[in-house]
C-alpha positions in Angstrom: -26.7 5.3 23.0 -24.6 4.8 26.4 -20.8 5.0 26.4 -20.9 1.2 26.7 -22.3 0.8 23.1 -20.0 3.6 21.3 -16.9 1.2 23.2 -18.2 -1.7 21.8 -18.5 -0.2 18.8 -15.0 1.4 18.7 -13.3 -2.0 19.6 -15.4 -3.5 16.9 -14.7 -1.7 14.3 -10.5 -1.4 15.2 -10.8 -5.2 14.7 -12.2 -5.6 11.6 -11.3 -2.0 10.3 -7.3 -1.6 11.3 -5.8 -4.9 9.8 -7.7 -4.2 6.7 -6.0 -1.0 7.0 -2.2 -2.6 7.2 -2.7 -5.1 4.7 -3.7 -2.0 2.0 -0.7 -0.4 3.3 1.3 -3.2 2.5 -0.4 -3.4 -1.1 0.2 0.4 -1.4 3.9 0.4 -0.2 4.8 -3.0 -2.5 3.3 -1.5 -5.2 5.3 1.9 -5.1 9.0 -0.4 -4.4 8.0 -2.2 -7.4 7.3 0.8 -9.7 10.5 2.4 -8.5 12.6 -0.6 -8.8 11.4 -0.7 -12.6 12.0 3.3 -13.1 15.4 2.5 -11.9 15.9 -0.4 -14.2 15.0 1.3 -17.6 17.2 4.3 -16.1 20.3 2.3 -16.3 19.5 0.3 -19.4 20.7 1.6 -22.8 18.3 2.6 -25.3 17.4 -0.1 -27.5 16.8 2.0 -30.5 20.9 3.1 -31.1 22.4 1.0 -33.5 25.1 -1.0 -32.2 28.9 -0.6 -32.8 
């Protein structure tokens, strides 16, 4: 194959292959803000199993 074809190629596949790319990142990185913002939540909530006063 000529240089010509792997450029093509390249630029081909960073269209198709590099917004796929920030949109699992964005999936990835929601996911992990989510799962923190819940650790932090049951972190500062009281147990529910002590009886009240």
């Amino acid at each position: 194959m000529d240089r010509k074809d792997w450029t093509r190629i390249g630029v081909a596949a960073a269209v198709v292959l590099v917004p796929g790319g920030f949109m699992l990142g964005a999936v990835l990185a929601a996911r992990r803000l989510q799962q923190a913002r819940v650790a932090a939540a049951d972190v500062s909530a009281p147990p529910k199993d002590l009886p009240e006063d």
